[in-house]
Short mmCIF file of C-alpha atoms in Angstrom, two decimals:
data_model
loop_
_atom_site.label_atom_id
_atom_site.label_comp_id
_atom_site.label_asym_id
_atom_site.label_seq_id
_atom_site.Cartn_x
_atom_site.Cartn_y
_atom_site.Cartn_z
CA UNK A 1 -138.28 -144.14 222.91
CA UNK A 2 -139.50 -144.99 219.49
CA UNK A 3 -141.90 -141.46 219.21
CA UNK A 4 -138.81 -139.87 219.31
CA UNK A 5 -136.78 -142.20 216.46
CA UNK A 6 -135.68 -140.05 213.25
CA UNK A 7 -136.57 -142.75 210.87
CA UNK A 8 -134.55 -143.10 207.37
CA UNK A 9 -131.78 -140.41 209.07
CA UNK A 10 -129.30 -142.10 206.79
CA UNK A 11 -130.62 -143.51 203.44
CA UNK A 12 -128.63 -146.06 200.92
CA UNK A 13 -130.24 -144.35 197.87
CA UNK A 14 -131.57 -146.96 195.13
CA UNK A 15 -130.24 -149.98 197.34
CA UNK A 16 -133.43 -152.48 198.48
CA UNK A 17 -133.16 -153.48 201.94
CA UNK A 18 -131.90 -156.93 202.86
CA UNK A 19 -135.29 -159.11 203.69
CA UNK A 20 -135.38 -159.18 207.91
CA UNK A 21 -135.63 -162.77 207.57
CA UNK A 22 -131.82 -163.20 205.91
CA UNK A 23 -130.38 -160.24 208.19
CA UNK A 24 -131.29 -162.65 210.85
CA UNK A 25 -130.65 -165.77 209.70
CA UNK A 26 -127.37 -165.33 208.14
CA UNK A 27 -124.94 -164.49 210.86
CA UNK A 28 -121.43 -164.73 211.32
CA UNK A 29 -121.14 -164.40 215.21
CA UNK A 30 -118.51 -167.27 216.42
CA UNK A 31 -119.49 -167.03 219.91
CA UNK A 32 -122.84 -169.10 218.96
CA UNK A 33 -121.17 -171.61 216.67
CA UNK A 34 -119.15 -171.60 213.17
CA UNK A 35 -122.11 -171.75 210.75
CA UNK A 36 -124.13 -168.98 209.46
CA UNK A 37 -127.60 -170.35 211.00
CA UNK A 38 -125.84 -171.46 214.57
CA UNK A 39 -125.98 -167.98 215.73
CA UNK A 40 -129.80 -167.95 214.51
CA UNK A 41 -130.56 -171.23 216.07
CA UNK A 42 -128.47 -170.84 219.30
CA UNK A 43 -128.35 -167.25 220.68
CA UNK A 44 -132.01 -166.83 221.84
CA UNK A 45 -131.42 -168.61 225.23
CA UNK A 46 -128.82 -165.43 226.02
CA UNK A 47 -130.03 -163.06 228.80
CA UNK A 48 -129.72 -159.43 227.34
CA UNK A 49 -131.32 -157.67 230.25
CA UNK A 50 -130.15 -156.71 232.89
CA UNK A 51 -126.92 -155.78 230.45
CA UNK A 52 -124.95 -153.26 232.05
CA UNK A 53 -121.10 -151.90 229.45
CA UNK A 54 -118.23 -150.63 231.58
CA UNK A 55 -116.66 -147.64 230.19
CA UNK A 56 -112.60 -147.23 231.27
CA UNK A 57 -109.03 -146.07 230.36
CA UNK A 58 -108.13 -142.39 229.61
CA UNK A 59 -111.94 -141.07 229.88
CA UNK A 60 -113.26 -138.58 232.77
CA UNK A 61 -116.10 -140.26 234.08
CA UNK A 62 -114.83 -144.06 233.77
CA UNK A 63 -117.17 -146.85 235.40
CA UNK A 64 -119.74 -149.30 234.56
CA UNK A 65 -123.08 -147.63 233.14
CA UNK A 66 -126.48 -149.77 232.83
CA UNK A 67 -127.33 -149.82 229.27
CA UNK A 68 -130.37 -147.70 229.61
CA UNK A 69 -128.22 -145.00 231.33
CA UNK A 70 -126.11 -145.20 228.18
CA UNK A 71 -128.89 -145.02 225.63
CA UNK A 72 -131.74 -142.81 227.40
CA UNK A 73 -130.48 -139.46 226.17
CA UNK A 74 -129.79 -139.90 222.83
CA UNK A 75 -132.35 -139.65 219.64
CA UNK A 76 -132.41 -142.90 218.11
CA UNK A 77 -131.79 -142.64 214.22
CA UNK A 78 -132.35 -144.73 211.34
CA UNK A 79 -129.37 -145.68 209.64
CA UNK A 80 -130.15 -148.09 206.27
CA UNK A 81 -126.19 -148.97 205.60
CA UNK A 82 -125.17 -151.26 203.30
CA UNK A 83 -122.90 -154.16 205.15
CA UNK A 84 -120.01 -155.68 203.36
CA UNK A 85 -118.51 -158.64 205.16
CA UNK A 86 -114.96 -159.64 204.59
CA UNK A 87 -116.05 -163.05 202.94
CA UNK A 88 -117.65 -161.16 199.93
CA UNK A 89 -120.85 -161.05 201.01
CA UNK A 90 -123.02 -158.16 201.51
CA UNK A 91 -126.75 -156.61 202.78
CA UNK A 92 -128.30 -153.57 202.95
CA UNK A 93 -129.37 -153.13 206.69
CA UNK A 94 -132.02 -150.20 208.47
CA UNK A 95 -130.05 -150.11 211.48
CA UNK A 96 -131.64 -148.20 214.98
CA UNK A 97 -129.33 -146.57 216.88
CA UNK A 98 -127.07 -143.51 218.03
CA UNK A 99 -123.85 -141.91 216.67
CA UNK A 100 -120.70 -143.52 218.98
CA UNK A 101 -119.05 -139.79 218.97
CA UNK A 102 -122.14 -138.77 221.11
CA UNK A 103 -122.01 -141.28 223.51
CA UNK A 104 -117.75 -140.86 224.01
CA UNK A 105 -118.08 -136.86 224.37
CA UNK A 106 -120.34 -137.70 227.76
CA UNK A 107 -117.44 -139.79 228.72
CA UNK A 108 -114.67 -136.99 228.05
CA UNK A 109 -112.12 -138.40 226.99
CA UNK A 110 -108.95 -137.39 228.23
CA UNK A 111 -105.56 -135.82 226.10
CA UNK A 112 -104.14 -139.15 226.04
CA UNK A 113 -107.42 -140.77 223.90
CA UNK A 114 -106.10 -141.81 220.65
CA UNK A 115 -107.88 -145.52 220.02
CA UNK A 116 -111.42 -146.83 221.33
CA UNK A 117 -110.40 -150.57 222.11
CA UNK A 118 -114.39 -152.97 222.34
CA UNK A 119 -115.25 -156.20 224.11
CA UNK A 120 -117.86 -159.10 223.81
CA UNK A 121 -119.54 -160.53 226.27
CA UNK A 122 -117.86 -163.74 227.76
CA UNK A 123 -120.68 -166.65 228.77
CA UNK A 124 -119.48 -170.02 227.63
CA UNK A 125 -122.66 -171.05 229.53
CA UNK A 126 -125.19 -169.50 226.87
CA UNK A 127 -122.51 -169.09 223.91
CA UNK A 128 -121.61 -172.49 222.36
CA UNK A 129 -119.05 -170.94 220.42
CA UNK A 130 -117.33 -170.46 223.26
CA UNK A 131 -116.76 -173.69 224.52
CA UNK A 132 -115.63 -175.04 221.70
CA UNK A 133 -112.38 -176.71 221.55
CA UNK A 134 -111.70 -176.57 218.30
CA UNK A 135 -112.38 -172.43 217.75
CA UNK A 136 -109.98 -170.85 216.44
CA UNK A 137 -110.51 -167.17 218.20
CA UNK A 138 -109.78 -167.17 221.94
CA UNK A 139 -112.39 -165.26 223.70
CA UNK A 140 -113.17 -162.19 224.44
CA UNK A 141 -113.82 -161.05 220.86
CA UNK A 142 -112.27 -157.85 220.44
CA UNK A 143 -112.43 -155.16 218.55
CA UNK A 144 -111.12 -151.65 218.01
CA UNK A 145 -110.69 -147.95 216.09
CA UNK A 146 -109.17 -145.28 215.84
CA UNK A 147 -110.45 -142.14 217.94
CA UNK A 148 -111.17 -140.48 214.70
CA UNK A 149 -112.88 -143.12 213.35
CA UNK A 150 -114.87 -143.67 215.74
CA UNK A 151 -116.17 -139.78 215.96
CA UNK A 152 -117.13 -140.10 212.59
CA UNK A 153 -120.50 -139.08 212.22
CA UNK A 154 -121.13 -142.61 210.15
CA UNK A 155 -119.68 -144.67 213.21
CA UNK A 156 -123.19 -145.87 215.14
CA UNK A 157 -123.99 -147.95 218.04
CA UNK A 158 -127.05 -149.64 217.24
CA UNK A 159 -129.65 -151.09 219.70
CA UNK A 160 -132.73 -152.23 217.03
CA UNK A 161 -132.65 -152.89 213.21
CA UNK A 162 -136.10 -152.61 210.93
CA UNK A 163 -137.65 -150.79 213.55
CA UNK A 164 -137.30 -153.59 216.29
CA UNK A 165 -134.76 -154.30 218.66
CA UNK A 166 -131.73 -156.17 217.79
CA UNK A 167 -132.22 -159.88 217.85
CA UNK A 168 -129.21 -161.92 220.04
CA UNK A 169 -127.64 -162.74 216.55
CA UNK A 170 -127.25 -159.45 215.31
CA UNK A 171 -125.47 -158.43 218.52
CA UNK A 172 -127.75 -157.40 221.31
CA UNK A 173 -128.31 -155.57 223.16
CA UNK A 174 -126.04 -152.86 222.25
CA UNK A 175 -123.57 -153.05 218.86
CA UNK A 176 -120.75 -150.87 217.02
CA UNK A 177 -121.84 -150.47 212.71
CA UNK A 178 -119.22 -149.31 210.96
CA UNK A 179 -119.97 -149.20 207.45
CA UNK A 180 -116.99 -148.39 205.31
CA UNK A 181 -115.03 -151.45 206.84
CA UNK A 182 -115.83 -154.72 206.70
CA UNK A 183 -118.26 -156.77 208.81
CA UNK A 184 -116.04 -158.27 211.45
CA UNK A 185 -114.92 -154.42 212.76
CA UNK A 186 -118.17 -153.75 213.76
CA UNK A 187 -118.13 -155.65 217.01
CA UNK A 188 -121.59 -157.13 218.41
CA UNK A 189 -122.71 -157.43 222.19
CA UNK A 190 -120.57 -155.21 223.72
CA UNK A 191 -119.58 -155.34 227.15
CA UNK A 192 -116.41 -152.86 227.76
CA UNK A 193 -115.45 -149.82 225.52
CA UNK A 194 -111.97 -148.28 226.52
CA UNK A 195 -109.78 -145.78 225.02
CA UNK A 196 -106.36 -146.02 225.25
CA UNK A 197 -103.45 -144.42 224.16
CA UNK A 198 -101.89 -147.57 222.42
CA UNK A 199 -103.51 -149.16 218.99
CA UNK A 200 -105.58 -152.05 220.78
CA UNK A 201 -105.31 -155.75 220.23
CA UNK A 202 -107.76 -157.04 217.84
CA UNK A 203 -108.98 -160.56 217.93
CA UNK A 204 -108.64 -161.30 214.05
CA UNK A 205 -105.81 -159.64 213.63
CA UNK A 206 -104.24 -161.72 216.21
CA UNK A 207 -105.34 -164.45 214.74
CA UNK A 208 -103.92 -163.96 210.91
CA UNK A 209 -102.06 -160.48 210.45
CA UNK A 210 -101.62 -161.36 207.17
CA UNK A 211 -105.47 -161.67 206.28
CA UNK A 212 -107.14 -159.16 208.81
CA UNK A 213 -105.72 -155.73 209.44
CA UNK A 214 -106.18 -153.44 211.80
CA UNK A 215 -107.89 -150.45 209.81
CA UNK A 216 -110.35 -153.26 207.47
CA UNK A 217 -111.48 -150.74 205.27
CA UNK A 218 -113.37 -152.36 202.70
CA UNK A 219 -111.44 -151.98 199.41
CA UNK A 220 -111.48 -153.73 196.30
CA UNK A 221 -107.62 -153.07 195.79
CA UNK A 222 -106.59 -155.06 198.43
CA UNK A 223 -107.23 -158.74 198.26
CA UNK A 224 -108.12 -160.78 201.22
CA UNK A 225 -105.32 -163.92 200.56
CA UNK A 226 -107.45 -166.46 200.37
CA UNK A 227 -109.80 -164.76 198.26
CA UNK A 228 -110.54 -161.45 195.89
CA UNK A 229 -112.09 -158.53 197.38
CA UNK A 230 -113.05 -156.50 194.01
CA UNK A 231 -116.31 -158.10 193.90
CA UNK A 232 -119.27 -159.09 196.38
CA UNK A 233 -122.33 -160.88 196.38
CA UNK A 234 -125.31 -158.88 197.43
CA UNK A 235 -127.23 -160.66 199.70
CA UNK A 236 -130.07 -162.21 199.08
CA UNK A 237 -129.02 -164.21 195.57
CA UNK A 238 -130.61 -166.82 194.31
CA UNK A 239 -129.59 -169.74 191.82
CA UNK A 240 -130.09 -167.53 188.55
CA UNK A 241 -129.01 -164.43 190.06
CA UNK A 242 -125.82 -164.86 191.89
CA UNK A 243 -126.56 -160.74 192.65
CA UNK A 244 -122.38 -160.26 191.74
CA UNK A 245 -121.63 -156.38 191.85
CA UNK A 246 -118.52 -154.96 192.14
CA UNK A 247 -117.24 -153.45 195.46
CA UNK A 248 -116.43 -149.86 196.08
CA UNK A 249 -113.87 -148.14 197.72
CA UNK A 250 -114.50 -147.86 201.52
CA UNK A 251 -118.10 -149.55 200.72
CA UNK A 252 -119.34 -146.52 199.02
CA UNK A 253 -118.85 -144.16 201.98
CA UNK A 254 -115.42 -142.81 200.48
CA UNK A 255 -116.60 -139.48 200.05
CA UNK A 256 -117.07 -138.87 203.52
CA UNK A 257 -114.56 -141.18 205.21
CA UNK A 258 -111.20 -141.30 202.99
CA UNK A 259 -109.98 -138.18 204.21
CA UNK A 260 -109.95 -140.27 207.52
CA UNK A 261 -106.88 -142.16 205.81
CA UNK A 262 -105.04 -138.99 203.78
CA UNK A 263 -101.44 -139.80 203.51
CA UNK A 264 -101.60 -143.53 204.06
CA UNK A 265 -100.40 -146.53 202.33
CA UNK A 266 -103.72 -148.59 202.49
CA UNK A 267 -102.44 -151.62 200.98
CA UNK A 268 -99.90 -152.09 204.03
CA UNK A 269 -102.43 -150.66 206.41
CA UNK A 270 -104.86 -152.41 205.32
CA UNK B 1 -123.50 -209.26 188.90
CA UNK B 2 -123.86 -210.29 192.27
CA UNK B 3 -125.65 -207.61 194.87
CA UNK B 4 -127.94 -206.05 192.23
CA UNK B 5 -130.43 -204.24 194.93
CA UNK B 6 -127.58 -203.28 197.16
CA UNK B 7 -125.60 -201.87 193.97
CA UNK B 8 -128.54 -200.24 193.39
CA UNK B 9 -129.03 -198.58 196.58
CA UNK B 10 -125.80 -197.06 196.38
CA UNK B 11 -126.43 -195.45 193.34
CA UNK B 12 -129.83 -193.77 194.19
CA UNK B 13 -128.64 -192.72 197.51
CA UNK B 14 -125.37 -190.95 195.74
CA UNK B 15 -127.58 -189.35 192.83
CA UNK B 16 -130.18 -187.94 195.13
CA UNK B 17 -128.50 -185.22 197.24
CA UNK B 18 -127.51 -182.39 194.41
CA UNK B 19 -131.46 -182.76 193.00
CA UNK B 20 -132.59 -182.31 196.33
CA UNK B 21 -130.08 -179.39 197.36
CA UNK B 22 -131.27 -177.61 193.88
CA UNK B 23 -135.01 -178.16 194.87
CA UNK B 24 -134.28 -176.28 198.20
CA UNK B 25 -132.57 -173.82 196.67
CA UNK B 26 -134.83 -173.22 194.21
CA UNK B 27 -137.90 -172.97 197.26
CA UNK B 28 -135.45 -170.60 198.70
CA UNK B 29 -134.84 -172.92 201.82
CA UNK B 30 -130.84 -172.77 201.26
CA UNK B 31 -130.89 -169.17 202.84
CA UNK B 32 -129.20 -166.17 200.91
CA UNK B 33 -126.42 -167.27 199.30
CA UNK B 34 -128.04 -170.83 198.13
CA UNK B 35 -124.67 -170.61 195.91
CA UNK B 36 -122.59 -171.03 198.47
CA UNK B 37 -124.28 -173.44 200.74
CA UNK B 38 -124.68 -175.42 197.62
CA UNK B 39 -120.64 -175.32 196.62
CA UNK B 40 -119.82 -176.24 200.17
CA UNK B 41 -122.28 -179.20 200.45
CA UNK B 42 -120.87 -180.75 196.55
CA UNK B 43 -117.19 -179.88 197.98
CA UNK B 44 -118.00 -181.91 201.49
CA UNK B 45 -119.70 -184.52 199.50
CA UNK B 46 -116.92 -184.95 197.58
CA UNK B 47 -114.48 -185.46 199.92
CA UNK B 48 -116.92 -187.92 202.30
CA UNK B 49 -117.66 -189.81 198.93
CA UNK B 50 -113.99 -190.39 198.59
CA UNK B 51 -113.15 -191.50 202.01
CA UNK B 52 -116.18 -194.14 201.71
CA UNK B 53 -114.62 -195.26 198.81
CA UNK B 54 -111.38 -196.05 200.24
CA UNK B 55 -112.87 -196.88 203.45
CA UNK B 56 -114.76 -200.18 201.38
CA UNK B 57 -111.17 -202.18 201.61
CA UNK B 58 -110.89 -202.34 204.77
CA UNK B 59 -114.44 -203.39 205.52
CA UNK B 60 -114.65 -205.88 203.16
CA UNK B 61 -111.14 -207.38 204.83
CA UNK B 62 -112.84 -207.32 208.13
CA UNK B 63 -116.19 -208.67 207.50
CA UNK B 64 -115.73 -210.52 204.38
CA UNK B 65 -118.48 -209.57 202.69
CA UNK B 66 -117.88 -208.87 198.51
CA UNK B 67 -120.99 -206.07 198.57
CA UNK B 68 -118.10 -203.81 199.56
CA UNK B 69 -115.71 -204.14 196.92
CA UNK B 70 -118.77 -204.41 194.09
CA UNK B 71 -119.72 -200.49 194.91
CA UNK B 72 -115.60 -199.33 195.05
CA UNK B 73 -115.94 -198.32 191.16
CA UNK B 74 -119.66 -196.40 191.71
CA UNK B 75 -118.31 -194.84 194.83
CA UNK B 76 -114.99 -193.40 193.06
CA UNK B 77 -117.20 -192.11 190.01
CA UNK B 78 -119.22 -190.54 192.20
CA UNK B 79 -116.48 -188.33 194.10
CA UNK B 80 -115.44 -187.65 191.01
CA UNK B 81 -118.97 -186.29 190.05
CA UNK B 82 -119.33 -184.11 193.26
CA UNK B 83 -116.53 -182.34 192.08
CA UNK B 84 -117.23 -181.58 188.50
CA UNK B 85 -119.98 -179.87 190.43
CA UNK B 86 -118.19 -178.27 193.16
CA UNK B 87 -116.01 -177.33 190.28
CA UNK B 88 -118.87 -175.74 187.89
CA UNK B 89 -120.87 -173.89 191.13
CA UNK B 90 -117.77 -172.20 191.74
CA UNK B 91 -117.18 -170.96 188.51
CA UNK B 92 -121.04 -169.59 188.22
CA UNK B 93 -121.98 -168.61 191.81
CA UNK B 94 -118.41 -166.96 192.34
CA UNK B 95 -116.49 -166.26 189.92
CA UNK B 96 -119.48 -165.39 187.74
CA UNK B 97 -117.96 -167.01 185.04
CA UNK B 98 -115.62 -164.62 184.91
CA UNK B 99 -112.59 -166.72 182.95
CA UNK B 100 -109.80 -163.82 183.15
CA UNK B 101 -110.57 -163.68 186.70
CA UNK B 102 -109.56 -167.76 186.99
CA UNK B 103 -106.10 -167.25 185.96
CA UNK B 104 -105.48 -164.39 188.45
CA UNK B 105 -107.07 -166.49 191.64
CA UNK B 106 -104.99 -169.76 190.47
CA UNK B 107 -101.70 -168.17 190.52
CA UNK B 108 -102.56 -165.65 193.59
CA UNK B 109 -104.47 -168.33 195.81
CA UNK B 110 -102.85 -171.72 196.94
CA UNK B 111 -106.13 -173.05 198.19
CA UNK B 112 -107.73 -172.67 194.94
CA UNK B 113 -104.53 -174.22 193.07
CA UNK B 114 -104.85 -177.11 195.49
CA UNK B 115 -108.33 -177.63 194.85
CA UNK B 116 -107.87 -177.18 191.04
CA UNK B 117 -105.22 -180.08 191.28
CA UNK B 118 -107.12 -182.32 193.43
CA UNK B 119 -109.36 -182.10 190.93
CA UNK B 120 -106.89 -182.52 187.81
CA UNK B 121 -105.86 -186.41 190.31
CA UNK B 122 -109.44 -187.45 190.19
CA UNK B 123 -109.57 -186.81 186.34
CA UNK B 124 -107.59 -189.75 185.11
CA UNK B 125 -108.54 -191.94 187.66
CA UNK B 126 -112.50 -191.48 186.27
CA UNK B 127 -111.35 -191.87 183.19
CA UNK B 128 -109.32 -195.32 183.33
CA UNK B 129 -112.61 -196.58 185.71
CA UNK B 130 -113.46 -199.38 183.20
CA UNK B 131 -112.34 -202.55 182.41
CA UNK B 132 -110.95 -202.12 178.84
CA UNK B 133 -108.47 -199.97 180.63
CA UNK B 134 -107.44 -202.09 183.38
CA UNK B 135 -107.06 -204.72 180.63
CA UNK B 136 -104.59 -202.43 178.36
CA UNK B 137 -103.02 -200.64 181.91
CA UNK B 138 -102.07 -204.06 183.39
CA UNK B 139 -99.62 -203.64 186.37
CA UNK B 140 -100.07 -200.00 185.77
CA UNK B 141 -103.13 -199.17 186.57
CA UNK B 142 -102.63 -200.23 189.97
CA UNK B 143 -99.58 -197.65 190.60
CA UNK B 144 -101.78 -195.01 188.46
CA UNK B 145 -104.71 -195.65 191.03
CA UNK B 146 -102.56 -194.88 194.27
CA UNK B 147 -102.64 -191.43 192.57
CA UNK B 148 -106.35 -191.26 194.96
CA UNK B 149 -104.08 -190.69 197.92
CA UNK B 150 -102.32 -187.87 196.63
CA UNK B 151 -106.15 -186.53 195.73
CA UNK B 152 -106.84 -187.52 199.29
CA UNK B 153 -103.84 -184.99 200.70
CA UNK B 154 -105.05 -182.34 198.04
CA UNK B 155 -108.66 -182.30 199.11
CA UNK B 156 -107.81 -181.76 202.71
CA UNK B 157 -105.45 -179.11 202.79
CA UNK B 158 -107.90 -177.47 200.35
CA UNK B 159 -110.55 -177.47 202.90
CA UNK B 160 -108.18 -176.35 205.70
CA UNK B 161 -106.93 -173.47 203.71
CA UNK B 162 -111.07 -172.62 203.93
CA UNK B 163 -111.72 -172.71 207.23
CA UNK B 164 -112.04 -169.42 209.42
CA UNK B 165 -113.15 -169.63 212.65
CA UNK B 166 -113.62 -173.65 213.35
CA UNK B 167 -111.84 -176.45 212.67
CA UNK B 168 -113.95 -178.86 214.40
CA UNK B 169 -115.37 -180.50 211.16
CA UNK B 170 -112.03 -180.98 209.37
CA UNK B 171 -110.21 -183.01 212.39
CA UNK B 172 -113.03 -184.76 212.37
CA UNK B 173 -112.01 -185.67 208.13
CA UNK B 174 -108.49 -185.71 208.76
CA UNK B 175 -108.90 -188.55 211.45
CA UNK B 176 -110.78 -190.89 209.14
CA UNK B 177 -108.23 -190.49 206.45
CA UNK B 178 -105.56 -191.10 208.89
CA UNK B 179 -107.22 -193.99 210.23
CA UNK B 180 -107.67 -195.87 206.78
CA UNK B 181 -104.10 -194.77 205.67
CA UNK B 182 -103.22 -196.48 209.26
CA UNK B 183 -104.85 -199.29 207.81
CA UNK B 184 -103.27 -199.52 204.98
CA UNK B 185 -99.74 -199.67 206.68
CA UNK B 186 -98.11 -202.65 205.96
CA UNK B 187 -98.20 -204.41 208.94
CA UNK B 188 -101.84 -203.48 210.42
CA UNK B 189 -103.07 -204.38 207.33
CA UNK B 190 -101.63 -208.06 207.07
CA UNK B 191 -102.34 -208.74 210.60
CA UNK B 192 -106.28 -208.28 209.95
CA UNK B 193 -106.30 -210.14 206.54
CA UNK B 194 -104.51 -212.87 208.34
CA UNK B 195 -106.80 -212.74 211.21
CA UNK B 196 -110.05 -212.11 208.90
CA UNK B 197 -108.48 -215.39 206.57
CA UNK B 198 -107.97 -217.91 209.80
CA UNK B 199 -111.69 -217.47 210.89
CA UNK B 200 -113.67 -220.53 210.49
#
C-alpha cells in the first residue's frame, strides 16, 4: 500500500517532529497500565491481526468489516499533527492514515446520523490495565463526536505513524487523530464505530464531568480544574529546556475547525 | 553517638536518589518530560520518607532496638528536603517560574493549596529539629511536633487530588499511614509497649 502513500499530505509548518522513540515510549493508554512506559512495556504481547471493527446504528450497510476491507480502498496520507494531551503535554506526530469522512460515506449513514459513538478493544487477558482493581475507568474505553466533526477533513483514522505501522501503544491496528481536541478524544484500538442519533456516552466524561467534556477542544481559556490549560510542554524537554509554549486555540487548527463550534458557549461546552 | 555506621547508612542512602535521578535525566534516560518524572519521584519520596519516619516508633517499641529512634531526626529532615525539591521542580519545570501564575493556581486549585500547606507543616517542624529548641520549647515542642500528622493528612489528599486513571499506588500509602496511626491509638499502642517491656 505504501507506493501509493501521499507523504507530508498535511504539514505542521516550522514544528520538528517528536523523536519516534518518545512517541512510543510515552503513552497514556490505561488499558496497559497507569504509567506512561506500561503501555510501552506491556502492549506488545496483544494480537492485532486478525482485527476485524464492526460498523452499526443508523448506517446503510451496518456489520462487521475485516480491517483490510476497511482500509484497502483508501490512499493512505501523511498527516504530521501536532498532539496536545489534556495533561499539558504535547508532540508533533507524522501520522499514516485516511480521512474518517471517507470511510463513513461507504457506510451511508442514514437521516437519523447526528454523533459517531467509538469503542476499544476489551482483552483483560493481554491488557493489564484492564484487570486492575484499582482503575478508575470501567472498560470499554469509549469515545465519541459529533457527525460534523468527524467529516472534517482534519478528522483521520490512522493505521502507521513515521512511515511504519502503528505500534500496540499508539493504538493499533486502526486509531481515530483528532487534532484540535485533546489527546484522550482521539480513541486508540478501535473495535466498534456507531452513529447514533443521541450524543454518546464517553468514558472520561463519565468519569469526572466536571474535568472532561464532551466536545475537549483544546483551549487555553478553559482550565482543566486541577490544572491550567494556557500553557503546554512540548514534548521532548529536557532539564534546561522545560520546552514551555503557550497553547492555541483549538491546537492551532482554529482556522479551519472553529466554525465547527459558531454560536457556542465553549466554556460550558467545553 | 551510638550506631555511627548505621546513622551513616541512612544518610547516604537518603542523599543519593535526587543525584542519581538528575544524572538520568541529564543522559536523557528519564524519557521526555524528565521534569515531570523527576517532580513525581521528589513528591513520592517525600511522602515514603515521612511515613518511615513515623513508622521508626513503632519498630523500635517492638524490637527494642535504639538504632530506630537515633535516625527519627535524619529521617524527618530528609522529608522535609524532598519537598523543598518537589517544591522548586515544580516551580521551574511547570510553572516556568512564572510567579503571577502561582497566585492564580493557589487560589483556583485545591490540590496545589494542599500541597503548598503540607509543605508550610513541615517548615517549622525542620526548623525546631535541634536540641537548643527542644530545650527552650519544653512541653511544647511535643504538641508542636504532632503538627507531622496534620502534614501526613495534607500530603495524601494532595496526591489523591493527582491521580487520574489509578489509584492502586495511593491505597497502597494510605494503608501504611492508617496502620501506624492504628498504632498509635491509645490502647494498641500500650498493649505492645507492655508486651515489648515484660519480655525477658
Amino acid at each position: 500500500k505504501l507506493p501509493d502513500t501521499r507523504w507530508q499530505a498535511v504539514e505542521a509548518p516550522g514544528e520538528a517532529l517528536t523523536p519516534f522513540q518518545d512517541a512510543s515510549h510515552y503513552n497514556n493508554f490505561y488499558e496497559f497500565g497507569p504509567d506512561k512506559g506500561d503501555p510501552a512495556a506491556n502492549a506488545g504481547r496483544l494480537p492485532t491481526e486478525p482485527w476485524s471493527v464492526w460498523i452499526d446504528g443508523e448506517v446503510g450497510k451496518p456489520g462487521q468489516y475485516a480491517l483490510e476491507d476497511l482500509v484497502r480502498p483508501h490512499a493512505l496520507e501523511e498527516r504530521i499533527y501536532r498532539l496536545r494531551c489534556v495533561e499539558a503535554w504535547s508532540m508533533v506526530i507524522p501520522w499514516l492514515g485516511f480521512p474518517l469522512a471517507e470511510l463513513l460515506k461507504r457506510a451511508e449513514p442514514t437521516g437519523n446520523a447526528r454523533y459517531v459513538a467509538f469503542e476499544t478493544l476489551v482483552d483483560p487477558e493481554h491488557m493489564p490495565g484492564q484487570r486492575s482493581r484499582f482503575a478508575l475507568l470501567d472498560w470499554p474505553y469509549r469515545e465519541g463526536l459529533r457527525l460534523d466533526e468527524a467529516m472534517h477533513p482534519l478528522t483521520v483514522l490512522a493505521v502507521g505513524m513515521y512511515g511504519r505501522v502503528l505500534p500496540n501503544q499508539n493504538g493499533a491496528p486502526l486509531r481515530l487523530v483528532v487534532p484540535w481536541k485533546y489527546g484522550f478524544k482521539s480513541i486508540k484500538s478501535i473495535v466498534r464505530i456507531s452513529l447514533t442519533e443521541r450524543q454518546p456516552y464517553t468514558s472520561w466524561q463519565s468519569r469526572a464531568p466536571e474535568e472532561y467534556g464532551f466536545y475537549a477542544n483544546v483551549n487555553p481559556a478553559v482550565d482543566h480544574p486541577r490544572w491550567s490549560q494556557k500553557r503546554e510542554r512540548r514534548l521532548p524537554g529536557s532539564l534546561f529546556s522545560p520546552n514551555l509554549r503557550d497553547t492555541l486555540p483549538f491546537n492551532g487548527y482554529a482556522q479551519e475547525v472553529a466554525g465547527l463550534y459558531a454560536g457556542m458557549d465553549l466554556t460550558k461546552d467545553y | 553517638m551510638k550506631h555511627p555506621l548505621w546513622r551513616c547508612a541512612v544518610f547516604v542512602a537518603a542523599l543519593l536518589p535526587p543525584p542519581v535521578w538528575l544524572y538520568q535525566a541529564w543522559i536523557f534516560a528519564l524519557g521526555p518530560d524528565p521534569g515531570k518524572v523527576l517532580l513525581e519521584r521528589l513528591g513520592q519520596g517525600s511522602l515514603i520518607l515521612l511515613l518511615l519516619t513515623l513508622s521508626l516508633t513503632p519498630l523500635q517499641r517492638a524490637t527494642h532496638w535504639s538504632g530506630w529512634g537515633q535516625v527519627r531526626r535524619q529521617f524527618g529532615l530528609w522529608c522535609f528536603a524532598y519537598a523543598c525539591l518537589h517544591l522548586l521542580a515544580y516551580l521551574v519545570f511547570v510553572l516556568g517560574l512564572d510567579f503571577a501564575q502561582l497566585g492564580t493556581e493557589l487560589q483556583k486549585r485545591p490540590y496545589i493549596l494542599v500541597g503548598a500547606l503540607a509543605w508550610c507543616s513541615l517548615l517549622p517542624l525542620a526548623l525546631t529539629s535541634n536540641r537548643f529548641s527542644m530545650r527552650r520549647l519544653g512541653r511544647r515542642w511535643k504538641q508542636l511536633h504532632r503538627l507531622v500528622y496534620a502534614t501526613l493528612g495534607l500530603a495524601l489528599l494532595h496526591m489523591l487530588w493527582i491521580v487520574r486513571s489509578d489509584i492502586g499506588q495511593w491505597l497502597l500509602y494510605c494503608t501504611w499511614a492508617l496502620l501506624l496511626l492504628a498504632l498509635r491509638l491509645p490502647r494498641p499502642g500500650r498493649r505492645l509497649g507492655r508486651r515489648a517491656g515484660g519480655a525477658p
